Coordinates of N, CA, C and O in Angstrom, one line a residue:
M1 N 52.6 144.4 -199.5 CA 52.0 144.8 -200.8 C 52.8 144.1 -201.9 O 54.0 144.2 -201.9
T2 N 52.1 143.5 -202.8 CA 52.7 142.8 -204.0 C 52.6 143.7 -205.2 O 51.6 144.3 -205.4
K3 N 53.7 143.8 -205.9 CA 53.7 144.7 -207.1 C 54.5 144.1 -208.2 O 55.6 143.6 -208.0
R4 N 54.0 144.2 -209.4 CA 54.7 143.8 -210.6 C 55.8 144.9 -210.9 O 55.5 146.1 -210.7
P5 N 57.0 144.5 -211.3 CA 58.0 145.5 -211.6 C 57.6 146.2 -212.9 O 57.7 145.6 -213.9
S6 N 57.3 147.5 -212.9 CA 56.9 148.3 -214.1 C 56.7 149.7 -213.6 O 57.1 150.1 -212.6
T7 N 55.9 150.4 -214.4 CA 55.5 151.7 -214.1 C 54.6 151.8 -212.9 O 54.1 150.7 -212.5
P8 N 54.3 152.9 -212.4 CA 53.4 153.0 -211.2 C 52.0 152.3 -211.6 O 51.5 152.4 -212.6
S9 N 51.5 151.6 -210.6 CA 50.3 150.8 -210.8 C 49.1 151.6 -211.0 O 48.9 152.7 -210.4
R10 N 48.2 151.1 -211.8 CA 46.9 151.8 -212.1 C 45.8 151.2 -211.2 O 44.8 151.9 -210.9
I11 N 45.9 150.0 -210.8 CA 44.9 149.3 -210.1 C 45.3 148.8 -208.7 O 46.5 148.4 -208.6
L12 N 44.4 148.9 -207.7 CA 44.7 148.4 -206.4 C 43.7 147.3 -206.1 O 42.5 147.5 -206.3
I13 N 44.2 146.2 -205.7 CA 43.4 145.1 -205.2 C 43.5 145.0 -203.7 O 44.7 144.9 -203.2
I14 N 42.4 144.9 -203.0 CA 42.5 144.6 -201.6 C 42.0 143.2 -201.4 O 40.9 142.8 -201.8
S15 N 42.9 142.4 -200.8 CA 42.7 141.0 -200.7 C 42.9 140.5 -199.2 O 43.8 140.9 -198.6
P16 N 42.0 139.6 -198.7 CA 42.2 139.0 -197.4 C 43.1 137.8 -197.3 O 43.2 137.2 -196.3
R17 N 43.9 137.5 -198.4 CA 44.6 136.3 -198.5 C 45.7 136.1 -197.5 O 46.1 134.9 -197.3
R18 N 46.2 137.1 -196.8 CA 47.2 136.9 -195.8 C 46.6 136.6 -194.4 O 47.4 136.2 -193.5
Y19 N 45.3 136.8 -194.2 CA 44.8 136.5 -192.9 C 43.6 135.6 -192.9 O 43.1 135.1 -191.9
Q20 N 43.1 135.3 -194.1 CA 42.0 134.4 -194.2 C 42.1 133.6 -195.5 O 41.9 134.2 -196.6
M21 N 42.5 132.3 -195.4 CA 42.6 131.5 -196.6 C 41.7 130.3 -196.4 O 42.1 129.4 -195.6
E22 N 40.6 130.2 -197.1 CA 39.7 129.1 -197.0 C 39.6 128.4 -198.4 O 39.8 129.1 -199.4
V23 N 39.2 127.2 -198.4 CA 39.0 126.4 -199.6 C 38.1 127.1 -200.6 O 38.4 127.2 -201.8
W24 N 37.0 127.7 -200.1 CA 36.0 128.3 -201.0 C 36.5 129.6 -201.6 O 35.9 130.1 -202.5
Q25 N 37.7 130.1 -201.2 CA 38.2 131.3 -201.8 C 39.2 131.1 -202.9 O 39.8 132.0 -203.4
C26 N 39.3 129.9 -203.4 CA 40.3 129.6 -204.4 C 39.9 130.4 -205.7 O 40.8 130.9 -206.4
A27 N 38.7 130.5 -206.1 CA 38.3 131.2 -207.3 C 38.6 132.7 -207.1 O 39.1 133.3 -208.1
Q28 N 38.4 133.2 -205.9 CA 38.8 134.6 -205.7 C 40.3 134.8 -205.9 O 40.7 135.8 -206.5
M29 N 41.1 134.0 -205.3 CA 42.5 134.1 -205.4 C 43.0 134.0 -206.9 O 43.9 134.7 -207.3
E30 N 42.4 133.0 -207.6 CA 42.8 132.8 -209.0 C 42.4 134.1 -209.8 O 43.2 134.5 -210.7
F31 N 41.2 134.6 -209.6 CA 40.8 135.8 -210.3 C 41.7 137.0 -210.0 O 42.1 137.7 -210.9
E32 N 42.1 137.2 -208.7 CA 43.0 138.2 -208.4 C 44.4 138.0 -209.1 O 45.0 138.9 -209.6
D33 N 44.8 136.7 -209.1 CA 46.1 136.4 -209.8 C 46.1 136.7 -211.3 O 47.1 137.2 -211.9
V34 N 44.9 136.5 -211.9 CA 44.8 136.8 -213.4 C 44.9 138.4 -213.6 O 45.6 138.8 -214.5
I35 N 44.3 139.1 -212.7 CA 44.4 140.6 -212.8 C 45.8 141.0 -212.6 O 46.3 141.9 -213.3
L36 N 46.5 140.4 -211.6 CA 47.9 140.7 -211.4 C 48.8 140.5 -212.6 O 49.7 141.2 -212.9
A37 N 48.4 139.4 -213.4 CA 49.2 139.0 -214.5 C 49.0 139.9 -215.7 O 49.9 139.9 -216.6
V38 N 47.9 140.5 -215.8 CA 47.5 141.2 -217.1 C 47.6 142.7 -217.0 O 47.5 143.4 -218.0
D39 N 47.8 143.3 -215.8 CA 47.9 144.8 -215.8 C 48.8 145.2 -214.7 O 49.4 144.4 -213.9
D40 N 49.0 146.5 -214.5 CA 49.9 147.0 -213.5 C 49.1 147.2 -212.2 O 48.2 148.0 -212.1
V41 N 49.3 146.3 -211.3 CA 48.5 146.1 -210.1 C 49.3 146.1 -208.8 O 50.4 145.5 -208.8
D42 N 48.8 146.8 -207.8 CA 49.3 146.6 -206.5 C 48.3 145.8 -205.7 O 47.1 146.0 -205.9
M43 N 48.7 144.9 -204.9 CA 47.8 144.1 -204.0 C 48.1 144.5 -202.6 O 49.2 144.3 -202.1
L44 N 47.1 144.9 -201.9 CA 47.2 145.3 -200.5 C 46.6 144.1 -199.7 O 45.4 143.8 -199.9
M45 N 47.3 143.5 -198.8 CA 46.9 142.4 -198.1 C 47.1 142.6 -196.6 O 48.3 142.4 -196.1
P46 N 46.1 143.0 -195.8 CA 46.4 143.1 -194.3 C 46.8 141.7 -193.8 O 46.3 140.7 -194.2
E47 N 47.7 141.8 -192.8 CA 48.2 140.6 -192.2 C 47.8 140.5 -190.7 O 47.6 141.5 -190.1
M48 N 47.6 139.3 -190.2 CA 47.3 139.1 -188.8 C 48.5 139.4 -188.0 O 49.7 139.1 -188.3
K49 N 48.3 140.0 -186.8 CA 49.4 140.3 -185.9 C 49.8 139.0 -185.3 O 51.0 138.7 -185.1
Q50 N 48.9 138.1 -185.1 CA 49.2 136.8 -184.6 C 48.0 135.9 -185.0 O 46.8 136.2 -184.8
H51 N 48.3 134.8 -185.7 CA 47.2 134.0 -186.3 C 46.5 133.1 -185.3 O 47.2 132.3 -184.7
P52 N 45.2 133.3 -185.0 CA 44.5 132.5 -184.1 C 44.1 131.1 -184.7 O 42.9 130.9 -184.8
D53 N 45.0 130.3 -185.1 CA 44.7 129.1 -185.7 C 44.7 128.0 -184.7 O 45.4 127.0 -184.7
H54 N 43.8 128.1 -183.8 CA 43.7 127.1 -182.7 C 42.3 126.5 -182.8 O 41.3 127.1 -183.2
F55 N 42.2 125.2 -182.5 CA 40.9 124.5 -182.7 C 39.8 125.1 -181.9 O 38.7 125.2 -182.4
L56 N 40.1 125.6 -180.7 CA 39.0 126.2 -179.9 C 38.5 127.5 -180.5 O 37.3 127.7 -180.6
F57 N 39.3 128.4 -181.1 CA 38.9 129.6 -181.8 C 38.0 129.2 -183.0 O 37.0 129.8 -183.2
R58 N 38.5 128.3 -183.8 CA 37.7 127.9 -185.0 C 36.4 127.3 -184.6 O 35.4 127.6 -185.3
S59 N 36.3 126.4 -183.6 CA 35.1 125.8 -183.2 C 34.1 126.8 -182.7 O 32.9 126.7 -183.0
L60 N 34.6 127.8 -181.9 CA 33.7 128.8 -181.3 C 33.1 129.7 -182.5 O 32.0 130.0 -182.5
H61 N 34.0 130.0 -183.4 CA 33.5 130.8 -184.6 C 32.5 130.1 -185.4 O 31.4 130.6 -185.7
R62 N 32.7 128.8 -185.7 CA 31.7 128.0 -186.4 C 30.4 127.9 -185.7 O 29.3 128.0 -186.2
A63 N 30.5 127.6 -184.4 CA 29.3 127.4 -183.6 C 28.4 128.7 -183.5 O 27.2 128.6 -183.6
T64 N 29.1 129.8 -183.3 CA 28.3 131.1 -183.2 C 27.6 131.4 -184.5 O 26.5 131.9 -184.6
H65 N 28.3 131.1 -185.6 CA 27.7 131.3 -186.9 C 26.6 130.4 -187.2 O 25.5 130.8 -187.6
R66 N 26.8 129.1 -186.9 CA 25.7 128.1 -187.2 C 24.5 128.3 -186.3 O 23.4 128.3 -186.8
Y67 N 24.7 128.6 -185.0 CA 23.5 128.6 -184.1 C 22.9 130.0 -183.8 O 21.8 130.1 -183.5
L68 N 23.8 131.0 -183.9 CA 23.3 132.3 -183.7 C 23.2 133.2 -184.9 O 22.7 134.3 -184.9
G69 N 23.8 132.7 -186.0 CA 23.8 133.5 -187.3 C 24.7 134.7 -187.2 O 24.5 135.6 -188.0
M70 N 25.7 134.6 -186.3 CA 26.6 135.8 -186.2 C 28.1 135.3 -186.5 O 28.4 134.2 -186.2
H71 N 28.9 136.3 -186.9 CA 30.3 136.0 -187.1 C 31.0 136.7 -186.0 O 30.9 137.9 -185.8
L72 N 31.9 136.0 -185.3 CA 32.7 136.6 -184.3 C 33.9 137.2 -185.0 O 34.5 136.7 -185.9
E73 N 34.3 138.4 -184.5 CA 35.5 139.0 -185.0 C 36.6 138.4 -184.1 O 36.6 138.7 -182.9
M74 N 37.4 137.5 -184.7 CA 38.4 136.8 -183.9 C 39.6 137.8 -183.6 O 40.0 138.5 -184.5
L75 N 40.1 137.7 -182.4 CA 41.2 138.5 -182.0 C 42.4 137.6 -182.0 O 42.4 136.4 -181.8
P76 N 43.6 138.1 -182.3 CA 43.8 139.5 -182.7 C 43.4 139.8 -184.1 O 43.3 138.9 -184.9
R77 N 43.2 141.0 -184.4 CA 42.7 141.4 -185.8 C 43.9 141.7 -186.7 O 45.0 141.9 -186.2
P78 N 43.7 141.8 -188.0 CA 44.8 142.2 -188.9 C 45.3 143.6 -188.6 O 44.6 144.4 -188.1
R79 N 46.6 143.8 -188.9 CA 47.2 145.1 -188.8 C 46.6 146.0 -189.8 O 46.5 145.6 -191.0
P80 N 46.2 147.2 -189.5 CA 45.7 148.1 -190.5 C 46.8 148.5 -191.5 O 48.0 148.6 -191.1
V81 N 46.4 148.7 -192.7 CA 47.4 149.1 -193.8 C 46.8 150.4 -194.4 O 45.6 150.6 -194.3
E82 N 47.7 151.2 -195.0 CA 47.2 152.4 -195.6 C 47.6 152.5 -197.0 O 48.7 152.0 -197.4
V83 N 46.7 153.0 -197.9 CA 46.9 153.1 -199.3 C 47.9 154.3 -199.4 O 47.6 155.4 -198.9
Q84 N 49.0 154.1 -200.1 CA 50.1 155.0 -200.2 C 50.1 155.9 -201.4 O 50.8 156.9 -201.5
Q85 N 49.3 155.6 -202.5 CA 49.3 156.4 -203.7 C 47.9 156.4 -204.3 O 47.0 155.8 -203.8
D86 N 47.8 157.3 -205.3 CA 46.5 157.3 -206.0 C 46.4 156.3 -207.1 O 47.4 156.0 -207.7
Y87 N 45.2 155.7 -207.2 CA 44.9 154.7 -208.2 C 43.8 155.0 -209.1 O 42.9 155.7 -208.7
E88 N 43.8 154.5 -210.3 CA 42.6 154.7 -211.2 C 41.4 153.9 -210.8 O 40.3 154.3 -210.9
M89 N 41.8 152.7 -210.2 CA 40.7 151.7 -209.9 C 41.0 150.9 -208.7 O 42.2 150.5 -208.5
L90 N 40.0 150.7 -207.8 CA 40.1 149.8 -206.7 C 39.3 148.6 -207.1 O 38.1 148.7 -207.6
F91 N 39.8 147.4 -206.8 CA 39.1 146.1 -207.1 C 39.0 145.3 -205.8 O 40.1 145.0 -205.3
V92 N 37.8 144.9 -205.4 CA 37.6 144.0 -204.3 C 36.8 142.9 -204.7 O 35.7 143.1 -205.3
Y93 N 37.3 141.6 -204.5 CA 36.5 140.4 -204.8 C 36.2 139.8 -203.5 O 37.1 139.5 -202.7
A94 N 34.9 139.5 -203.2 CA 34.5 138.9 -202.0 C 33.6 137.7 -202.3 O 32.8 137.7 -203.2
H95 N 33.9 136.6 -201.5 CA 33.1 135.4 -201.7 C 31.7 135.7 -201.2 O 30.7 135.3 -201.9
S96 N 31.5 136.4 -200.1 CA 30.2 136.8 -199.6 C 30.4 138.2 -199.0 O 31.5 138.7 -198.8
V97 N 29.3 138.9 -198.6 CA 29.4 140.2 -198.1 C 30.2 140.3 -196.8 O 30.8 141.3 -196.4
E98 N 30.2 139.2 -196.0 CA 31.0 139.1 -194.8 C 32.5 139.3 -195.0 O 33.2 139.8 -194.2
D99 N 32.9 139.0 -196.2 CA 34.4 139.1 -196.6 C 34.7 140.6 -196.7 O 35.9 140.9 -196.8
L100 N 33.7 141.5 -196.8 CA 34.0 142.9 -196.9 C 34.7 143.5 -195.7 O 35.1 144.6 -195.7
K101 N 34.8 142.7 -194.6 CA 35.4 143.2 -193.4 C 36.9 143.5 -193.6 O 37.5 144.3 -192.9
V102 N 37.5 143.0 -194.7 CA 38.8 143.3 -195.1 C 39.0 144.9 -195.2 O 40.0 145.4 -195.0
L103 N 37.9 145.5 -195.7 CA 38.0 147.0 -195.9 C 38.1 147.7 -194.6 O 38.6 148.9 -194.6
D104 N 37.8 147.1 -193.4 CA 37.9 147.8 -192.1 C 39.4 148.0 -191.8 O 39.7 148.8 -190.9
Y105 N 40.3 147.2 -192.4 CA 41.7 147.2 -192.1 C 42.5 148.0 -193.1 O 43.7 148.0 -193.1
V106 N 41.9 148.7 -194.0 CA 42.5 149.4 -195.1 C 42.1 150.9 -195.0 O 40.9 151.2 -195.1
E107 N 43.1 151.7 -194.7 CA 42.8 153.2 -194.6 C 43.1 153.9 -195.8 O 44.1 153.7 -196.5
G108 N 42.2 154.8 -196.2 CA 42.4 155.7 -197.3 C 42.0 155.2 -198.7 O 42.2 155.9 -199.7
Y109 N 41.4 154.0 -198.8 CA 41.1 153.5 -200.1 C 39.9 154.3 -200.8 O 39.9 154.5 -202.0
R110 N 39.0 154.9 -200.0 CA 37.9 155.7 -200.6 C 38.4 156.9 -201.2 O 37.9 157.4 -202.3
D111 N 39.4 157.6 -200.6 CA 39.9 158.9 -201.2 C 41.0 158.7 -202.2 O 41.1 159.6 -203.1
R112 N 41.7 157.6 -202.2 CA 42.9 157.4 -203.1 C 42.5 156.6 -204.4 O 43.4 156.5 -205.3
C113 N 41.3 156.1 -204.5 CA 41.0 155.3 -205.7 C 39.8 156.0 -206.4 O 38.7 156.2 -205.8
R114 N 40.0 156.3 -207.7 CA 39.0 157.0 -208.4 C 37.7 156.2 -208.7 O 36.6 156.6 -208.4
L115 N 37.9 155.0 -209.2 CA 36.8 154.1 -209.6 C 36.9 152.9 -208.6 O 37.9 152.3 -208.5
K116 N 35.8 152.5 -208.0 CA 35.8 151.4 -207.0 C 34.8 150.4 -207.5 O 33.6 150.6 -207.8
V117 N 35.3 149.1 -207.6 CA 34.6 148.0 -208.2 C 34.6 146.9 -207.1 O 35.7 146.5 -206.6
C118 N 33.5 146.3 -206.9 CA 33.4 145.1 -206.0 C 32.6 144.0 -206.6 O 31.5 144.2 -207.2
V119 N 33.2 142.8 -206.6 CA 32.5 141.6 -207.1 C 32.2 140.7 -205.9 O 33.1 140.4 -205.1
I120 N 30.9 140.3 -205.8 CA 30.5 139.4 -204.7 C 30.0 138.1 -205.3 O 29.1 138.1 -206.1
E121 N 30.7 137.1 -205.0 CA 30.4 135.8 -205.6 C 29.0 135.2 -205.1 O 28.3 134.7 -205.9
E122 N 28.8 135.2 -203.8 CA 27.5 134.6 -203.3 C 26.8 135.7 -202.5 O 27.2 136.0 -201.4
L123 N 25.6 136.1 -203.0 CA 24.8 137.0 -202.2 C 23.3 136.7 -202.7 O 22.9 137.0 -203.8
W124 N 22.6 136.1 -201.7 CA 21.2 135.7 -202.0 C 20.2 136.7 -201.4 O 20.5 137.3 -200.3
I125 N 19.1 136.9 -202.0 CA 18.1 137.9 -201.6 C 17.6 137.5 -200.2 O 17.4 138.3 -199.3
E126 N 17.4 136.2 -199.9 CA 17.0 135.7 -198.6 C 17.9 136.2 -197.5 O 17.5 136.6 -196.4
N127 N 19.2 136.1 -197.8 CA 20.2 136.5 -196.8 C 20.2 138.0 -196.5 O 20.4 138.5 -195.4
I128 N 20.0 138.8 -197.6 CA 19.9 140.2 -197.5 C 18.7 140.6 -196.5 O 18.9 141.4 -195.6
R129 N 17.6 140.0 -196.8 CA 16.4 140.3 -196.0 C 16.5 139.7 -194.5 O 16.0 140.3 -193.6
K130 N 17.2 138.6 -194.4 CA 17.3 138.0 -193.1 C 18.3 138.7 -192.2 O 18.0 139.0 -191.0
W131 N 19.4 139.2 -192.7 CA 20.4 139.8 -191.9 C 20.4 141.3 -192.0 O 21.1 142.0 -191.3
G132 N 19.5 141.9 -192.8 CA 19.4 143.3 -192.9 C 20.5 143.9 -193.9 O 21.2 143.1 -194.6
Y133 N 20.6 145.2 -193.8 CA 21.5 145.8 -194.8 C 22.8 146.3 -194.2 O 23.5 147.1 -194.8
Y134 N 23.2 145.7 -193.1 CA 24.5 146.1 -192.4 C 25.7 146.0 -193.4 O 26.4 146.9 -193.6
W135 N 25.8 144.8 -194.0 CA 27.0 144.6 -194.9 C 26.7 145.3 -196.2 O 27.7 145.8 -196.9
I136 N 25.5 145.3 -196.7 CA 25.2 145.9 -198.0 C 25.5 147.4 -198.0 O 26.0 148.0 -199.0
D137 N 25.2 148.1 -196.9 CA 25.5 149.5 -196.8 C 26.9 149.9 -196.9 O 27.3 151.0 -197.3
R138 N 27.8 148.9 -196.7 CA 29.3 149.2 -196.9 C 29.6 149.3 -198.4 O 30.6 149.9 -198.8
L139 N 28.7 148.9 -199.3 CA 28.9 149.0 -200.7 C 28.5 150.3 -201.3 O 28.8 150.6 -202.5
K140 N 28.0 151.2 -200.5 CA 27.5 152.5 -201.1 C 28.6 153.3 -201.7 O 28.3 154.1 -202.6
G141 N 29.8 153.2 -201.3 CA 30.9 154.0 -201.8 C 31.5 153.4 -203.1 O 32.3 154.0 -203.7
F142 N 30.9 152.2 -203.6 CA 31.5 151.6 -204.8 C 30.7 152.1 -206.0 O 29.5 152.3 -206.0
D143 N 31.5 152.3 -207.1 CA 30.8 152.8 -208.3 C 30.1 151.6 -209.0 O 29.1 151.9 -209.7
V144 N 30.7 150.4 -208.9 CA 30.0 149.2 -209.6 C 30.1 148.1 -208.6 O 31.2 147.8 -208.0
V145 N 29.0 147.4 -208.4 CA 29.0 146.2 -207.6 C 28.5 145.1 -208.6 O 27.4 145.2 -209.2
A146 N 29.2 144.0 -208.7 CA 28.8 142.9 -209.5 C 28.5 141.7 -208.7 O 29.2 141.3 -207.7
V147 N 27.3 141.0 -209.0 CA 26.9 139.8 -208.2 C 26.6 138.7 -209.2 O 26.4 139.0 -210.4
A148 N 26.6 137.5 -208.7 CA 26.4 136.3 -209.6 C 24.9 136.0 -209.8 O 24.6 135.1 -210.6
F149 N 24.0 136.7 -209.1 CA 22.6 136.3 -209.3 C 21.8 137.5 -209.8 O 21.8 138.6 -209.2
R150 N 21.0 137.3 -210.9 CA 20.3 138.4 -211.5 C 19.3 139.0 -210.6 O 19.1 140.2 -210.5
E151 N 18.5 138.2 -209.8 CA 17.5 138.8 -208.9 C 18.1 139.6 -207.8 O 17.6 140.6 -207.4
T152 N 19.3 139.2 -207.3 CA 20.0 140.0 -206.3 C 20.4 141.3 -206.8 O 20.2 142.4 -206.2
A153 N 20.9 141.4 -208.1 CA 21.3 142.6 -208.7 C 20.1 143.6 -208.8 O 20.2 144.8 -208.5
S154 N 19.0 143.0 -209.2 CA 17.7 143.8 -209.3 C 17.3 144.4 -208.0 O 17.0 145.6 -207.9
V155 N 17.3 143.6 -206.9 CA 17.0 144.1 -205.6 C 17.9 145.2 -205.1 O 17.5 146.2 -204.5
L156 N 19.2 145.0 -205.3 CA 20.2 146.0 -204.8 C 20.1 147.3 -205.6 O 20.3 148.4 -205.0
N157 N 19.7 147.2 -206.8 CA 19.5 148.4 -207.6 C 18.3 149.2 -207.2 O 18.3 150.4 -207.0
T158 N 17.2 148.5 -207.0 CA 15.9 149.2 -206.7 C 15.8 149.5 -205.2 O 15.4 150.7 -204.9
E159 N 16.2 148.6 -204.3 CA 16.0 148.9 -202.9 C 17.1 149.7 -202.2 O 16.9 150.4 -201.3
R160 N 18.3 149.5 -202.7 CA 19.5 150.2 -202.1 C 20.1 151.3 -202.9 O 21.0 152.0 -202.5
G161 N 19.7 151.4 -204.2 CA 20.2 152.4 -205.1 C 21.7 152.2 -205.5 O 22.4 153.2 -205.8
L162 N 22.1 151.0 -205.5 CA 23.5 150.7 -205.9 C 23.5 150.5 -207.4 O 22.5 150.1 -208.0
N163 N 24.7 150.8 -208.0 CA 24.9 150.5 -209.4 C 25.4 149.0 -209.4 O 26.5 148.7 -209.4
C164 N 24.4 148.1 -209.5 CA 24.7 146.7 -209.3 C 24.4 146.0 -210.7 O 23.4 146.2 -211.3
V165 N 25.4 145.2 -211.1 CA 25.2 144.4 -212.4 C 25.3 142.9 -212.1 O 26.0 142.5 -211.2
W166 N 24.7 142.2 -213.0 CA 24.7 140.8 -212.9 C 25.8 140.3 -213.8 O 25.9 140.6 -215.0
V167 N 26.7 139.5 -213.2 CA 27.8 138.8 -214.0 C 27.7 137.3 -213.7 O 28.1 136.8 -212.7
P168 N 27.1 136.6 -214.7 CA 26.9 135.2 -214.5 C 28.2 134.4 -214.5 O 29.2 134.9 -215.1
G169 N 28.3 133.3 -213.8 CA 29.4 132.5 -213.8 C 29.7 131.9 -215.2 O 28.8 131.8 -216.0
A170 N 30.9 131.5 -215.4 CA 31.2 131.0 -216.7 C 32.3 129.9 -216.6 O 33.0 129.8 -215.6
V171 N 32.3 129.0 -217.6 CA 33.3 127.9 -217.6 C 34.0 128.0 -219.0 O 33.3 128.2 -220.0
D172 N 35.3 127.7 -219.0 CA 36.0 127.6 -220.3 C 35.7 126.3 -220.9 O 36.3 125.3 -220.6
T173 N 34.6 126.3 -221.7 CA 34.1 125.0 -222.2 C 35.1 124.3 -223.2 O 35.1 123.1 -223.2
L174 N 35.9 125.1 -223.9 CA 36.8 124.5 -224.8 C 37.9 123.7 -224.0 O 38.4 122.7 -224.4
R175 N 38.3 124.3 -222.9 CA 39.3 123.7 -222.1 C 38.8 122.4 -221.4 O 39.6 121.4 -221.3
F176 N 37.6 122.4 -221.0 CA 37.1 121.2 -220.3 C 36.2 120.3 -221.2 O 35.7 119.3 -220.7
M177 N 36.1 120.5 -222.5 CA 35.4 119.6 -223.4 C 36.1 118.3 -223.5 O 37.3 118.3 -223.5
P178 N 35.3 117.2 -223.6 CA 36.0 115.9 -223.8 C 36.7 115.9 -225.1 O 36.4 116.6 -226.1
R179 N 37.8 115.2 -225.1 CA 38.6 115.1 -226.3 C 37.8 114.4 -227.5 O 36.9 113.6 -227.2
N180 N 38.2 114.7 -228.7 CA 37.5 114.2 -229.8 C 38.5 113.3 -230.6 O 39.4 113.9 -231.2
P181 N 38.4 112.1 -230.7 CA 37.4 111.2 -230.1 C 37.6 111.1 -228.6 O 38.7 111.3 -228.1
P182 N 36.5 110.7 -227.9 CA 36.7 110.6 -226.4 C 37.7 109.6 -226.1 O 37.9 108.6 -226.8
A183 N 38.4 109.9 -225.0 CA 39.4 108.9 -224.5 C 38.7 107.7 -224.0 O 37.6 107.7 -223.5
P184 N 39.4 106.5 -224.1 CA 38.7 105.3 -223.6 C 38.5 105.3 -222.1 O 39.4 105.8 -221.4
R185 N 37.4 104.9 -221.7 CA 37.1 104.8 -220.3 C 37.6 103.6 -219.6 O 37.5 102.5 -220.2
T186 N 38.3 103.8 -218.6 CA 38.9 102.6 -217.9 C 38.4 102.5 -216.5 O 37.8 103.4 -215.9
I187 N 38.6 101.3 -215.9 CA 38.2 101.1 -214.5 C 39.5 100.9 -213.7 O 40.4 100.1 -214.0
D188 N 39.7 101.7 -212.6 CA 40.8 101.6 -211.8 C 40.6 100.5 -210.7 O 39.6 100.3 -210.2

């Protein structure tokens, strides 16, 4: 568990970063790091007992996902961790609903966190209807679910009764705006 040195933390973040680090999760990790920097936060990160970072495991996992549309639960699994204190808020950021499996390895988060918030970066209506509501039903205990697509938020509100909000992506335009006057273009 990572903790800033200060008063008891108000916010708990559950993150898969100790057992699952993929390139597409960089925005998730940066977002979690921003929250860590601006508030009193504990981060709970389940760890693998033994990391199955072998070519055969990764290939089998990719093949079953690609051809069968299923995710294998690779063994060994992360060690379960337990929430040790009460928090005002739980925050979970998931790239997709499949990333919510991190919640399977955390005990007591539903009882020890007053407000529960989940942000899901990629969730398309087609996938909800294709795979069913297995992953979506895990969100029923959350007070607020934020998704990046307006239509998905609407479907989750009406069909599943979730308190789902649309949070569109954003870019810091001032940071990435071309300099004025523009820098000379060169050829390498």
